[in-house]
Short mmCIF file of C-alpha atoms in Angstrom, two decimals:
data_model
loop_
_atom_site.label_atom_id
_atom_site.label_comp_id
_atom_site.label_asym_id
_atom_site.label_seq_id
_atom_site.Cartn_x
_atom_site.Cartn_y
_atom_site.Cartn_z
CA MET A 1 27.54 4.25 -18.74
CA GLU A 2 28.38 1.33 -16.74
CA ASP A 3 25.98 2.28 -13.19
CA LEU A 4 22.46 3.07 -14.38
CA ALA A 5 21.90 3.67 -10.48
CA GLY A 6 20.14 6.85 -10.28
CA ARG A 7 20.06 7.93 -13.79
CA VAL A 8 16.47 8.80 -15.66
CA ALA A 9 15.87 6.81 -18.74
CA PHE A 10 13.27 7.60 -21.00
CA VAL A 11 11.65 4.83 -22.72
CA THR A 12 8.80 5.03 -25.74
CA GLY A 13 6.41 2.22 -26.22
CA GLY A 14 7.31 1.66 -22.77
CA ALA A 15 3.59 0.19 -22.15
CA SER A 16 4.37 -3.27 -23.59
CA GLY A 17 7.44 -5.32 -25.40
CA ILE A 18 10.67 -4.33 -25.11
CA GLY A 19 9.95 -0.49 -23.96
CA LEU A 20 8.47 -2.46 -20.92
CA ALA A 21 11.07 -4.82 -20.41
CA LEU A 22 13.55 -2.13 -20.75
CA ALA A 23 11.58 -0.65 -18.58
CA GLU A 24 11.68 -3.22 -16.18
CA GLY A 25 15.11 -3.54 -16.65
CA PHE A 26 16.52 -0.11 -15.48
CA ALA A 27 14.40 -0.40 -12.45
CA LYS A 28 16.49 -3.38 -11.56
CA GLU A 29 19.25 -1.65 -11.84
CA GLY A 30 18.21 1.66 -9.67
CA ALA A 31 17.45 3.82 -12.46
CA ARG A 32 14.40 5.80 -12.65
CA ILE A 33 12.24 6.09 -15.55
CA VAL A 34 9.81 8.01 -17.36
CA LEU A 35 7.04 5.72 -19.59
CA ALA A 36 5.93 7.13 -22.75
CA ASP A 37 2.89 5.79 -24.66
CA ILE A 38 0.07 6.08 -26.28
CA GLU A 39 -2.15 3.42 -24.61
CA ALA A 40 -3.51 4.92 -21.62
CA GLU A 41 -5.41 1.80 -20.17
CA ALA A 42 -1.29 -0.19 -20.79
CA LEU A 43 0.20 2.35 -19.53
CA GLU A 44 -1.53 3.04 -16.49
CA LYS A 45 -1.04 -0.58 -15.94
CA ALA A 46 2.58 -0.79 -16.26
CA GLU A 47 3.45 2.43 -14.14
CA GLY A 48 1.34 0.73 -11.48
CA ASP A 49 3.29 -2.59 -11.88
CA LEU A 50 6.42 -1.04 -11.63
CA LEU A 51 5.59 1.29 -9.32
CA ALA A 52 4.59 -1.44 -7.02
CA SER A 53 7.92 -3.55 -7.21
CA GLY A 54 9.29 0.03 -6.11
CA ALA A 55 10.47 1.45 -9.11
CA GLU A 56 10.72 5.14 -9.55
CA VAL A 57 8.71 6.04 -12.36
CA ILE A 58 6.14 7.90 -13.58
CA GLY A 59 3.69 7.61 -17.32
CA VAL A 60 3.55 10.25 -19.74
CA GLN A 61 0.51 9.39 -22.56
CA CYS A 62 2.75 10.50 -25.43
CA ASP A 63 2.06 9.88 -29.29
CA VAL A 64 5.50 9.65 -31.50
CA SER A 65 4.29 10.55 -33.99
CA ASP A 66 3.38 14.36 -32.62
CA ARG A 67 6.34 16.57 -32.53
CA GLY A 68 4.54 18.55 -29.84
CA SER A 69 3.46 14.98 -27.95
CA VAL A 70 7.20 14.52 -27.79
CA MET A 71 8.16 18.04 -26.43
CA ALA A 72 5.18 17.63 -23.40
CA ALA A 73 6.36 14.63 -22.63
CA ALA A 74 9.90 15.65 -22.94
CA ASP A 75 9.09 18.25 -19.80
CA ALA A 76 7.22 16.63 -18.33
CA ALA A 77 10.39 14.10 -17.90
CA ILE A 78 11.97 16.98 -16.47
CA GLU A 79 9.23 18.36 -14.79
CA ALA A 80 9.93 14.93 -12.64
CA PHE A 81 13.38 14.17 -12.17
CA GLY A 82 14.74 17.08 -13.08
CA LYS A 83 16.75 15.20 -15.78
CA VAL A 84 17.01 12.77 -18.52
CA HIS A 85 20.27 10.46 -19.25
CA ILE A 86 19.12 7.66 -21.65
CA LEU A 87 16.36 8.02 -24.30
CA CYS A 88 15.19 4.66 -26.15
CA ASN A 89 13.40 5.50 -28.68
CA ASN A 90 11.58 2.41 -29.23
CA ALA A 91 7.85 2.97 -30.61
CA GLY A 92 7.14 1.00 -33.24
CA VAL A 93 4.26 -0.42 -36.23
CA ALA A 94 4.56 -2.75 -38.67
CA PRO A 95 1.93 -2.81 -42.07
CA ALA A 96 2.25 -5.59 -43.64
CA ASP A 97 1.51 -5.49 -47.49
CA ALA A 98 3.24 -5.70 -50.94
CA ILE A 99 4.53 -2.40 -51.72
CA ASP A 100 2.70 -1.79 -54.73
CA GLU A 101 -0.62 -2.67 -52.42
CA THR A 102 0.17 -0.32 -49.73
CA THR A 103 -1.76 3.25 -49.41
CA PRO A 104 -0.86 6.81 -48.73
CA GLU A 105 -1.99 6.42 -45.35
CA ASP A 106 -0.22 3.44 -45.03
CA TRP A 107 3.16 5.07 -45.65
CA LYS A 108 1.94 8.15 -43.34
CA TRP A 109 1.23 5.95 -40.41
CA CYS A 110 4.71 3.91 -40.21
CA LEU A 111 6.89 6.92 -41.28
CA GLY A 112 5.27 8.83 -38.77
CA VAL A 113 5.86 6.04 -35.58
CA ASN A 114 8.97 4.80 -36.69
CA LEU A 115 10.93 7.25 -38.60
CA MET A 116 9.93 10.72 -36.81
CA GLY A 117 9.36 9.05 -34.03
CA VAL A 118 12.94 9.03 -33.40
CA VAL A 119 13.76 12.17 -35.04
CA HIS A 120 11.14 13.63 -32.81
CA GLY A 121 12.62 11.66 -29.41
CA ILE A 122 16.04 12.85 -30.28
CA GLN A 123 15.41 16.48 -30.83
CA ALA A 124 13.25 16.63 -27.17
CA LEU A 125 15.89 14.75 -25.54
CA VAL A 126 19.66 14.96 -26.79
CA PRO A 127 19.79 19.18 -26.76
CA ARG A 128 18.62 18.20 -23.03
CA ILE A 129 21.21 15.35 -22.74
CA LYS A 130 23.75 17.50 -24.20
CA GLU A 131 23.37 20.45 -21.88
CA GLN A 132 23.57 18.54 -18.65
CA GLY A 133 27.11 17.51 -19.93
CA GLU A 134 26.75 14.08 -17.59
CA GLY A 135 27.43 11.86 -20.87
CA GLY A 136 24.40 9.70 -21.75
CA HIS A 137 22.84 7.05 -24.47
CA VAL A 138 20.91 7.31 -26.55
CA VAL A 139 18.72 3.47 -28.30
CA ASN A 140 16.96 2.94 -30.94
CA THR A 141 14.91 0.03 -31.69
CA ALA A 142 15.49 -0.67 -34.89
CA SER A 143 14.91 -4.53 -36.70
CA ILE A 144 16.30 -7.17 -38.61
CA ALA A 145 14.56 -5.51 -41.47
CA GLY A 146 17.23 -2.45 -41.42
CA LEU A 147 19.73 -4.75 -42.20
CA ILE A 148 18.43 -7.43 -44.21
CA ALA A 149 15.03 -6.51 -46.55
CA LEU A 150 12.36 -8.57 -45.85
CA PRO A 151 8.89 -9.30 -48.37
CA THR A 152 5.32 -7.90 -47.33
CA VAL A 153 7.00 -5.12 -45.22
CA GLY A 154 8.13 -2.86 -47.73
CA ILE A 155 7.45 0.37 -45.45
CA TYR A 156 8.85 -1.20 -41.97
CA THR A 157 11.93 -1.91 -43.50
CA ALA A 158 12.17 1.40 -45.73
CA THR A 159 11.88 3.02 -41.95
CA LYS A 160 14.30 0.30 -39.87
CA TYR A 161 16.73 0.58 -42.77
CA ALA A 162 16.68 5.12 -41.99
CA VAL A 163 16.98 4.04 -38.42
CA VAL A 164 20.01 2.50 -38.72
CA GLY A 165 21.43 5.27 -40.61
CA ILE A 166 20.25 7.65 -38.58
CA SER A 167 21.71 5.81 -35.46
CA GLU A 168 25.27 5.19 -37.69
CA THR A 169 25.41 9.23 -38.00
CA LEU A 170 24.16 10.33 -34.62
CA ARG A 171 26.85 8.28 -33.43
CA GLY A 172 29.75 10.55 -34.56
CA GLU A 173 27.38 13.88 -34.28
CA LEU A 174 27.27 12.79 -30.26
CA ALA A 175 30.73 11.10 -29.50
CA PRO A 176 32.13 14.70 -28.41
CA ALA A 177 29.82 15.22 -25.82
CA GLY A 178 30.45 11.74 -23.77
CA ILE A 179 27.12 10.15 -25.30
CA GLY A 180 26.64 6.93 -26.52
CA VAL A 181 24.28 5.67 -29.27
CA SER A 182 23.00 2.10 -29.74
CA VAL A 183 21.14 0.92 -32.87
CA VAL A 184 19.16 -2.52 -31.68
CA CYS A 185 17.94 -5.05 -34.69
CA PRO A 186 16.34 -8.02 -33.24
CA SER A 187 14.87 -10.60 -35.24
CA PHE A 188 11.03 -11.84 -34.06
CA VAL A 189 10.49 -10.75 -30.53
CA LYS A 190 7.41 -11.63 -28.64
CA THR A 191 5.41 -8.66 -28.98
CA ARG A 192 1.94 -7.12 -29.83
CA LEU A 193 3.70 -5.61 -33.34
CA HIS A 194 1.29 -7.36 -35.44
CA GLU A 195 -1.39 -5.71 -33.81
CA GLY A 196 -0.19 -2.20 -33.95
CA HIS A 197 -3.49 -1.35 -36.22
CA ARG A 198 -5.16 -0.80 -32.97
CA ASN A 199 -3.36 2.32 -32.59
CA ARG A 200 -3.43 3.81 -36.03
CA PRO A 201 -5.05 7.27 -36.52
CA ALA A 202 -8.86 6.81 -37.64
CA GLU A 203 -7.81 10.17 -40.29
CA LEU A 204 -5.26 7.29 -41.81
CA GLY A 205 -7.74 4.84 -42.32
CA SER A 206 -8.22 1.66 -40.38
CA GLY A 207 -5.75 -0.44 -42.14
CA PRO A 208 -6.12 -4.55 -41.81
CA GLU A 209 -9.38 -5.42 -40.05
CA GLU A 210 -7.26 -8.62 -38.65
CA PRO A 211 -3.82 -9.17 -37.83
CA ASN A 212 -1.30 -10.40 -39.82
CA GLU A 213 -1.44 -13.90 -39.11
CA PHE A 214 2.12 -14.68 -40.52
CA MET A 215 3.92 -12.46 -38.32
CA ALA A 216 1.15 -13.50 -35.24
CA GLN A 217 2.51 -16.84 -36.06
CA MET A 218 6.65 -15.73 -35.84
CA LEU A 219 5.72 -13.12 -32.68
CA ALA A 220 4.35 -15.91 -30.91
CA ASN A 221 7.00 -18.25 -30.98
CA ALA A 222 10.02 -15.83 -30.74
CA THR A 223 12.61 -13.82 -28.57
CA GLU A 224 10.83 -12.74 -24.71
CA PRO A 225 10.96 -9.03 -24.94
CA ALA A 226 13.28 -9.63 -21.39
CA VAL A 227 16.11 -11.18 -23.19
CA ILE A 228 16.70 -8.13 -25.51
CA ALA A 229 16.52 -6.22 -22.63
CA GLU A 230 18.88 -7.38 -20.68
CA ARG A 231 21.22 -7.28 -24.06
CA VAL A 232 20.39 -3.70 -24.61
CA ILE A 233 20.86 -2.65 -21.07
CA ARG A 234 24.49 -4.75 -21.38
CA GLY A 235 25.00 -2.46 -24.42
CA ILE A 236 24.62 0.80 -22.96
CA LYS A 237 27.20 -0.52 -20.35
CA ARG A 238 29.89 -1.54 -22.49
CA GLY A 239 29.04 1.18 -25.41
CA ASP A 240 28.07 -1.42 -27.92
CA PHE A 241 26.94 -0.03 -30.91
CA TYR A 242 25.21 -2.60 -32.80
CA ILE A 243 23.49 -4.94 -30.82
CA LEU A 244 22.00 -7.86 -32.74
CA PRO A 245 20.58 -10.41 -30.39
CA HIS A 246 19.55 -12.87 -32.80
CA ALA A 247 22.97 -14.90 -33.84
CA ASP A 248 20.90 -17.02 -36.19
CA MET A 249 20.63 -13.96 -38.91
CA LYS A 250 24.06 -13.45 -39.25
CA LEU A 251 23.97 -16.16 -42.43
CA GLY A 252 21.68 -13.96 -44.04
CA PHE A 253 23.31 -10.60 -43.71
CA GLU A 254 27.08 -11.87 -45.10
CA ALA A 255 25.34 -12.99 -48.31
CA ARG A 256 23.95 -9.03 -48.42
CA ALA A 257 27.08 -7.79 -47.44
CA ASN A 258 28.95 -10.16 -49.78
CA GLU A 259 26.83 -9.08 -52.84
CA ILE A 260 27.66 -5.71 -51.96
CA LEU A 261 31.20 -6.13 -51.91
CA ALA A 262 31.29 -7.83 -55.22
CA ALA A 263 29.21 -5.31 -57.03
CA PHE A 264 32.56 -2.94 -55.99
CA ASP A 265 34.63 -4.99 -58.11
CA LEU A 266 32.46 -5.59 -61.12
CA ASP A 267 33.54 -3.63 -64.28
#
């Protein structure tokens, strides 16, 4: 998909961080944008800022862990623009704790957003993209934690490994329809990921009272979201499957891959 002008991009987690940077990048390419986000106030501001810049955009409040909410957002996108060509499953949360100290509510929340949010996005929009017969592209935001396991974020790591696996499967399933797939695996990016508990449903408990300090420090000095968005948009145009913006993580993945390869030769 070399030319994004006139295309319609649907972005979850679109009111901040990587999602908002993607929306801004799509706008520069002449695409129309559907911002889907659970935070009403942030969504309204993001939509207003994009409109002021001349972008064609609508904001739709959406809880990606709720299948009905995602289906309704997809309906709103079709009603506004008639079609959707690019789906960016980007919304995510990152509860931090040792696995044996996590709660069932922690798992339900993180899996609901990070894993089922991707599934819901695919089920809501991929059939419509297929029906259009114009090709398209699905971008799933995973993480370097989907390739290299990280301590104290076991739930997050599990969901991101799952997103990588879903993306690898989806690539083969959608290729005959001319729909590309990319999986994005960034390292630390300057977002509010460490404050995700602000959107945690009340019925799943409050979670930690304070943001994870280690995550806060790492994210404060991390890559700007616009850098990731630029890489993603370039990847969509080139048809890249793996989008790995942080070359400094290569050695960590290489060590894991070598250990796995060596295990095949063990008696």
